[in-house]
Coordinates of C-alpha atoms in Angstrom, one line a residue:
M164 CA -36.4 25.1 50.6
V165 CA -36.7 28.9 50.5
E166 CA -39.7 28.9 48.3
A167 CA -41.7 26.6 50.6
E168 CA -40.8 28.7 53.7
K169 CA -41.7 31.9 51.8
I170 CA -45.2 30.5 50.9
K171 CA -45.7 29.5 54.5
K172 CA -44.6 32.9 55.8
E173 CA -46.8 34.8 53.4
V174 CA -49.9 32.6 54.2
S175 CA -49.2 32.9 57.9
S176 CA -49.2 36.7 57.6
G177 CA -52.6 36.7 55.8
K178 CA -51.3 37.0 52.2
F179 CA -53.2 34.3 50.3
S180 CA -53.3 33.3 46.6
P181 CA -56.5 31.6 45.3
V182 CA -54.5 28.8 43.7
Y183 CA -51.4 26.9 44.7
L184 CA -49.8 24.2 42.5
L185 CA -47.2 22.2 44.4
M186 CA -45.3 19.9 42.1
G187 CA -41.9 18.1 41.7
E188 CA -39.8 15.0 42.3
E189 CA -39.2 15.7 46.0
P190 CA -42.5 15.1 47.8
Y191 CA -41.4 16.3 51.3
Y192 CA -42.0 20.0 50.6
I193 CA -45.3 19.3 48.9
D194 CA -46.6 17.3 51.9
Y195 CA -45.1 19.9 54.2
L196 CA -47.1 22.7 52.7
A197 CA -50.2 20.6 52.2
D198 CA -50.2 19.7 55.9
F199 CA -49.7 23.4 56.7
F200 CA -52.7 24.4 54.6
E201 CA -54.8 21.6 56.1
K202 CA -54.0 22.3 59.8
E203 CA -53.0 25.9 60.1
V204 CA -55.0 28.1 57.8
L205 CA -58.4 27.5 59.3
D206 CA -59.3 27.2 63.0
E207 CA -60.9 24.1 64.4
M208 CA -64.5 25.2 63.9
E209 CA -63.8 26.5 60.4
R210 CA -62.2 23.2 59.4
E211 CA -65.5 21.4 60.1
F212 CA -67.3 23.4 57.4
N213 CA -64.7 24.8 55.0
L214 CA -62.0 22.2 54.6
S215 CA -62.2 19.7 51.8
V216 CA -59.4 17.1 51.2
L217 CA -59.7 15.3 47.9
Y218 CA -57.5 12.5 46.4
G219 CA -56.5 12.2 42.8
N220 CA -57.5 8.5 42.6
D221 CA -61.1 9.4 43.6
V222 CA -62.0 12.6 41.8
D223 CA -62.0 14.2 38.4
L224 CA -61.4 17.8 37.6
A225 CA -65.1 18.7 37.3
T226 CA -65.6 17.5 40.9
I227 CA -62.6 19.5 42.2
V228 CA -63.9 22.6 40.5
S229 CA -67.4 22.1 41.9
V230 CA -66.0 21.9 45.4
A231 CA -63.7 24.9 44.8
R232 CA -66.7 27.0 43.7
R233 CA -68.5 26.5 47.0
F234 CA -68.7 29.6 49.2
P235 CA -67.4 29.2 52.8
M236 CA -69.8 28.7 55.7
M237 CA -69.3 30.5 59.0
G238 CA -65.9 31.7 57.9
E239 CA -64.0 33.8 55.4
R240 CA -62.3 31.1 53.4
N241 CA -62.8 27.7 51.9
V242 CA -59.7 25.5 51.7
V243 CA -59.6 22.7 49.1
I244 CA -56.6 20.4 49.0
V245 CA -56.2 17.9 46.2
R246 CA -53.6 15.3 47.3
E247 CA -52.0 12.8 44.8
A248 CA -53.1 14.9 41.8
Q249 CA -50.6 13.1 39.6
H250 CA -53.2 10.3 39.5
I251 CA -55.7 12.5 37.7
R252 CA -55.4 11.3 34.1
A253 CA -56.3 14.5 32.4
L254 CA -53.4 16.3 34.1
T255 CA -50.8 13.7 33.1
R256 CA -51.4 14.4 29.4
K257 CA -49.2 17.1 27.9
S258 CA -52.1 19.2 27.0
G259 CA -51.3 22.1 24.6
S260 CA -47.8 20.7 23.6
E261 CA -46.7 20.0 20.1
E262 CA -46.5 16.3 20.9
E263 CA -50.2 16.2 21.8
E264 CA -51.4 18.3 18.9
A265 CA -50.8 15.3 16.7
D266 CA -52.9 13.0 18.8
G267 CA -56.3 13.9 17.2
A268 CA -59.3 12.5 19.0
E269 CA -57.3 11.8 22.2
D270 CA -56.3 15.5 22.3
E271 CA -60.0 16.5 22.1
K272 CA -60.9 14.1 24.9
T273 CA -58.1 15.5 27.1
S274 CA -59.0 19.1 26.4
G275 CA -62.6 18.3 27.3
A276 CA -61.6 16.9 30.6
L277 CA -59.4 19.9 31.3
A278 CA -62.0 22.4 30.4
P279 CA -63.6 22.8 33.8
L280 CA -60.2 23.4 35.5
L281 CA -59.0 25.8 32.8
Q282 CA -62.2 27.8 33.1
Y283 CA -61.9 27.9 36.8
L284 CA -58.3 29.1 36.7
Q285 CA -59.3 32.0 34.5
Q286 CA -61.4 33.4 37.3
P287 CA -60.8 31.5 40.6
L288 CA -63.1 32.1 43.5
A289 CA -61.5 34.7 45.8
Q290 CA -62.9 33.0 48.9
T291 CA -61.3 29.6 48.1
I292 CA -57.7 28.5 48.5
L293 CA -57.2 25.6 46.0
V294 CA -54.1 23.6 46.7
V295 CA -53.1 21.0 44.1
C296 CA -50.4 18.5 45.1
Y297 CA -48.7 16.9 42.0
K298 CA -46.0 14.7 43.4
Y299 CA -42.9 12.8 42.0
K300 CA -42.9 14.7 38.7
N301 CA -43.8 18.1 37.1
L302 CA -46.5 19.3 34.8
D303 CA -45.3 20.0 31.3
K304 CA -44.4 23.7 31.5
R305 CA -45.4 24.1 27.8
S306 CA -48.9 22.9 28.6
Q307 CA -52.1 25.0 28.8
V308 CA -52.8 23.8 32.3
F309 CA -49.4 24.7 33.7
K310 CA -49.6 28.2 32.1
A311 CA -53.1 28.6 33.6
F312 CA -51.9 27.6 37.1
S313 CA -49.0 30.0 36.8
K314 CA -51.2 32.9 35.8
A315 CA -53.9 32.2 38.4
G316 CA -51.7 31.7 41.5
V317 CA -48.4 30.4 43.0
V318 CA -46.4 27.4 41.6
L319 CA -43.9 25.6 43.8
S320 CA -41.4 23.4 42.0
S321 CA -39.8 20.9 44.4
P322 CA -36.7 19.3 42.8
K323 CA -35.0 16.2 44.2
I324 CA -32.1 17.2 46.4
Y325 CA -28.7 16.0 45.4
D326 CA -27.0 13.4 47.7
D327 CA -24.1 15.7 48.4
K328 CA -26.4 18.4 49.7
V329 CA -28.1 16.2 52.2
P330 CA -25.6 16.7 55.1
A331 CA -26.0 20.5 54.9
W332 CA -29.8 20.1 54.7
I333 CA -29.7 18.0 57.9
H334 CA -27.5 20.6 59.6
N335 CA -29.9 23.4 58.7
Y336 CA -33.0 21.4 59.7
A337 CA -31.6 20.6 63.1
G338 CA -30.6 24.3 63.5
E339 CA -34.1 25.4 62.7
K340 CA -35.4 23.1 65.5
G341 CA -32.8 24.5 68.0
Y342 CA -30.3 21.7 67.8
K343 CA -26.7 21.4 66.6
I344 CA -25.5 18.3 64.9
D345 CA -21.9 17.0 64.6
P346 CA -20.8 17.0 60.9
A347 CA -19.8 13.4 61.1
A348 CA -23.3 12.6 62.5
S349 CA -25.1 14.5 59.6
R350 CA -22.9 12.8 57.0
L351 CA -23.5 9.3 58.5
M352 CA -27.3 10.0 58.4
A353 CA -27.1 11.2 54.9
D354 CA -25.0 8.1 53.8
Y355 CA -27.5 5.7 55.3
L356 CA -30.8 7.4 54.6
G357 CA -30.0 8.9 51.2
N358 CA -31.9 11.9 49.8
D359 CA -35.4 10.9 50.8
L360 CA -36.1 13.9 52.9
G361 CA -39.3 12.4 54.4
K362 CA -37.3 9.6 55.8
V363 CA -34.5 11.9 57.0
V364 CA -37.0 14.1 58.8
N365 CA -38.7 11.1 60.5
E366 CA -35.3 10.0 61.9
L367 CA -34.3 13.6 62.9
D368 CA -37.6 14.1 64.7
K369 CA -37.0 10.8 66.5
L370 CA -33.6 12.0 67.7
M371 CA -35.1 15.3 68.9
L372 CA -37.6 13.5 71.0
N373 CA -34.7 11.9 72.8
V374 CA -32.0 14.5 72.9
P375 CA -32.6 17.7 75.0
A376 CA -33.1 20.9 72.9
G377 CA -29.9 22.9 72.5
N378 CA -27.6 19.8 72.7
M379 CA -25.2 18.6 70.0
I380 CA -26.5 15.5 68.2
N381 CA -23.5 13.2 67.9
L382 CA -22.6 9.7 66.7
D383 CA -23.6 8.1 70.0
H384 CA -27.1 9.5 69.6
I385 CA -27.3 8.2 66.0
Q386 CA -26.3 4.7 67.2
K387 CA -28.6 4.7 70.2
F388 CA -31.8 6.2 68.8
I389 CA -31.6 5.4 65.0
G390 CA -29.6 2.1 65.2
I391 CA -26.8 3.0 62.8
S392 CA -23.5 1.8 64.2
K393 CA -21.0 4.5 64.8
E394 CA -18.1 2.1 64.2
Y395 CA -19.4 -0.2 61.4
N396 CA -20.9 2.1 58.8
V397 CA -20.2 3.3 55.3
F398 CA -18.8 6.6 56.5
E399 CA -16.1 4.8 58.5
L400 CA -15.5 2.5 55.5
T401 CA -14.7 5.5 53.2
N402 CA -12.5 6.9 55.9
A403 CA -10.6 3.6 56.1
L404 CA -10.3 3.4 52.3
D405 CA -9.0 7.0 52.2
R406 CA -6.2 6.1 54.6
K407 CA -5.7 2.6 53.0
D408 CA -6.3 1.1 56.5
V409 CA -6.7 -2.5 55.4
V410 CA -7.5 -3.9 58.8
K411 CA -10.3 -1.5 59.6
A412 CA -11.8 -1.7 56.1
N413 CA -11.9 -5.5 56.3
R414 CA -13.4 -5.4 59.8
I415 CA -16.2 -3.1 58.6
V416 CA -16.9 -5.0 55.4
N417 CA -17.0 -8.3 57.4
H418 CA -19.6 -6.7 59.6
F419 CA -21.6 -5.6 56.5
A420 CA -21.4 -9.2 55.2
A421 CA -22.7 -10.5 58.5
N422 CA -25.6 -8.0 58.6
P423 CA -26.7 -7.7 55.0
R424 CA -30.2 -6.4 55.7
D425 CA -28.8 -3.2 57.3
N426 CA -26.0 -2.8 54.8
S427 CA -27.2 -3.2 51.2
P428 CA -24.3 -3.6 48.7
I429 CA -26.2 -1.3 46.3
M430 CA -26.3 1.5 48.9
V431 CA -22.7 1.0 50.0
I432 CA -21.4 1.0 46.5
A433 CA -23.4 4.1 45.6
V434 CA -21.9 6.0 48.6
L435 CA -18.4 4.8 47.7
F436 CA -18.9 6.0 44.1
S437 CA -20.1 9.4 45.2
H438 CA -17.2 9.7 47.6
F439 CA -14.4 8.8 45.2
N440 CA -16.0 10.9 42.5
K441 CA -15.8 13.9 44.9
V442 CA -12.2 13.0 45.8
L443 CA -11.3 13.0 42.1
A444 CA -12.9 16.4 41.7
Y445 CA -11.0 17.7 44.7
S446 CA -7.7 16.4 43.2
A447 CA -8.4 18.4 40.0
L448 CA -9.0 21.7 41.9
P449 CA -6.0 24.1 41.4
D450 CA -7.0 26.0 44.6
K451 CA -7.6 23.6 47.5
S452 CA -8.4 26.2 50.2
S453 CA -11.3 25.4 52.5
A454 CA -13.4 28.2 51.1
T455 CA -12.9 27.1 47.5
V456 CA -13.5 23.4 48.2
K457 CA -16.7 24.3 50.1
E458 CA -17.9 26.5 47.3
K459 CA -17.0 24.3 44.3
L460 CA -17.7 20.8 45.8
G461 CA -19.9 21.5 48.8
I462 CA -17.5 19.7 51.1
N463 CA -17.6 20.6 54.7
P464 CA -14.1 21.9 55.7
Y465 CA -14.4 19.5 58.7
F466 CA -13.7 16.6 56.3
L467 CA -11.0 18.4 54.2
Q468 CA -8.2 16.3 55.7
D469 CA -9.9 13.1 54.6
Y470 CA -9.9 14.3 51.0
E471 CA -6.3 15.4 51.2
T472 CA -5.3 12.0 52.5
A473 CA -7.3 10.2 49.8
A474 CA -5.8 12.4 47.0
R475 CA -2.3 11.4 48.2
N476 CA -3.1 7.7 48.4
Y477 CA -4.8 7.4 45.1
P478 CA -3.0 8.8 42.1
F479 CA -5.1 9.6 39.0
V480 CA -4.5 6.3 37.3
R481 CA -5.6 4.5 40.4
F482 CA -8.7 6.6 40.7
V483 CA -9.7 5.6 37.2
F484 CA -9.3 2.0 38.1
V485 CA -11.3 2.4 41.3
M486 CA -14.2 4.2 39.5
N487 CA -14.3 1.4 36.9
L488 CA -14.4 -1.2 39.7
L489 CA -17.3 0.6 41.4
R490 CA -19.3 0.7 38.1
E491 CA -18.6 -3.0 37.6
Y492 CA -19.6 -4.0 41.1
D493 CA -22.6 -1.7 41.0
L494 CA -24.0 -3.8 38.1
K495 CA -23.1 -7.0 39.9
S496 CA -24.8 -5.9 43.1
K497 CA -28.0 -5.5 40.9
G498 CA -27.7 -9.1 39.6
F499 CA -25.8 -8.6 36.4
D500 CA -23.2 -11.3 35.8
S501 CA -22.8 -11.9 39.5
G502 CA -23.5 -15.7 39.6
D503 CA -24.4 -17.1 43.0
I504 CA -22.0 -14.8 45.0
S505 CA -23.6 -13.1 48.0
G506 CA -23.8 -9.4 48.5
G507 CA -21.3 -9.7 51.4
E508 CA -18.8 -11.5 49.3
L509 CA -19.2 -9.0 46.5
L510 CA -18.3 -6.2 48.9
R511 CA -15.3 -8.2 50.3
E512 CA -14.1 -8.7 46.8
L513 CA -14.6 -5.1 45.8
I514 CA -12.8 -3.7 48.9
F515 CA -9.9 -6.1 48.4
K516 CA -9.4 -4.9 44.8
I517 CA -9.6 -1.2 45.8
L518 CA -6.9 -1.6 48.4
H519 CA -4.5 -3.9 46.5

């Protein structure tokens, strides 16, 4: 994320803010910056005296402010990091919003708990860097406390990345580390790991420990070091469905049925739904040039032929049928009206209906 890198760059160059609020549904960038503040802003000796790491489950706002008001010892700055701040009850209330104004006594109680922080944010200590990590959600932007954070320092909003953006994110991350990655490999990783960037980074870092820098990460590396089969995977399944390759599709889905722990029907169906939805959007584009498809749908031109093939093989009426099937089997995979049928059998049944 540009904003996270910008904050890191500014801090590395010596440009500090007294307050940082890191919030949002995607925890990766919040943890990324919190680790940076913890390990890189102070040297080893300064960390002994001037680094405080607090946890939302264990502290209240008054304690946080008390620590933030301490002057540094044997150094220029005091770094205070509050991890898991979403567990601090006073912050979870929508303080200052119209909804809370009707809450009466509870409103007064919340305002009282917020008072130490609001007072501190009006005039934060210049020698302290206070970093508040509020993960998996956002503070209400109408609230007093959010407005106070915004006025006092820097706010990072970290939204969840969309599934279709993950392959490009993987490509960019690998590039920043001095690697190239085959588009099919990045798509395969995205299909199996989803949009949990922490999990994606763990697997990419594992790959980079085993693949020499500067090399192209390919499907063989994915299979060898992460354990995702380069032949029996959901990416190859979508490819077989696009081409209506019945033999290959059945071979893959039989492998999934035999290895249910590694091939969750819920995950497979979610990927198929996303893929067919994108093929439908591709079909509706009046201009199907590589540049337009990439701009409008975020599809790597490397895969353009697959979408062309699918669009030919599935007329609009058939697309509607397939999308309805996927919705139906998504519910069944989650236990709705599925009876005693196994996940593997559900997938076999679904793939048969898509192809016939």
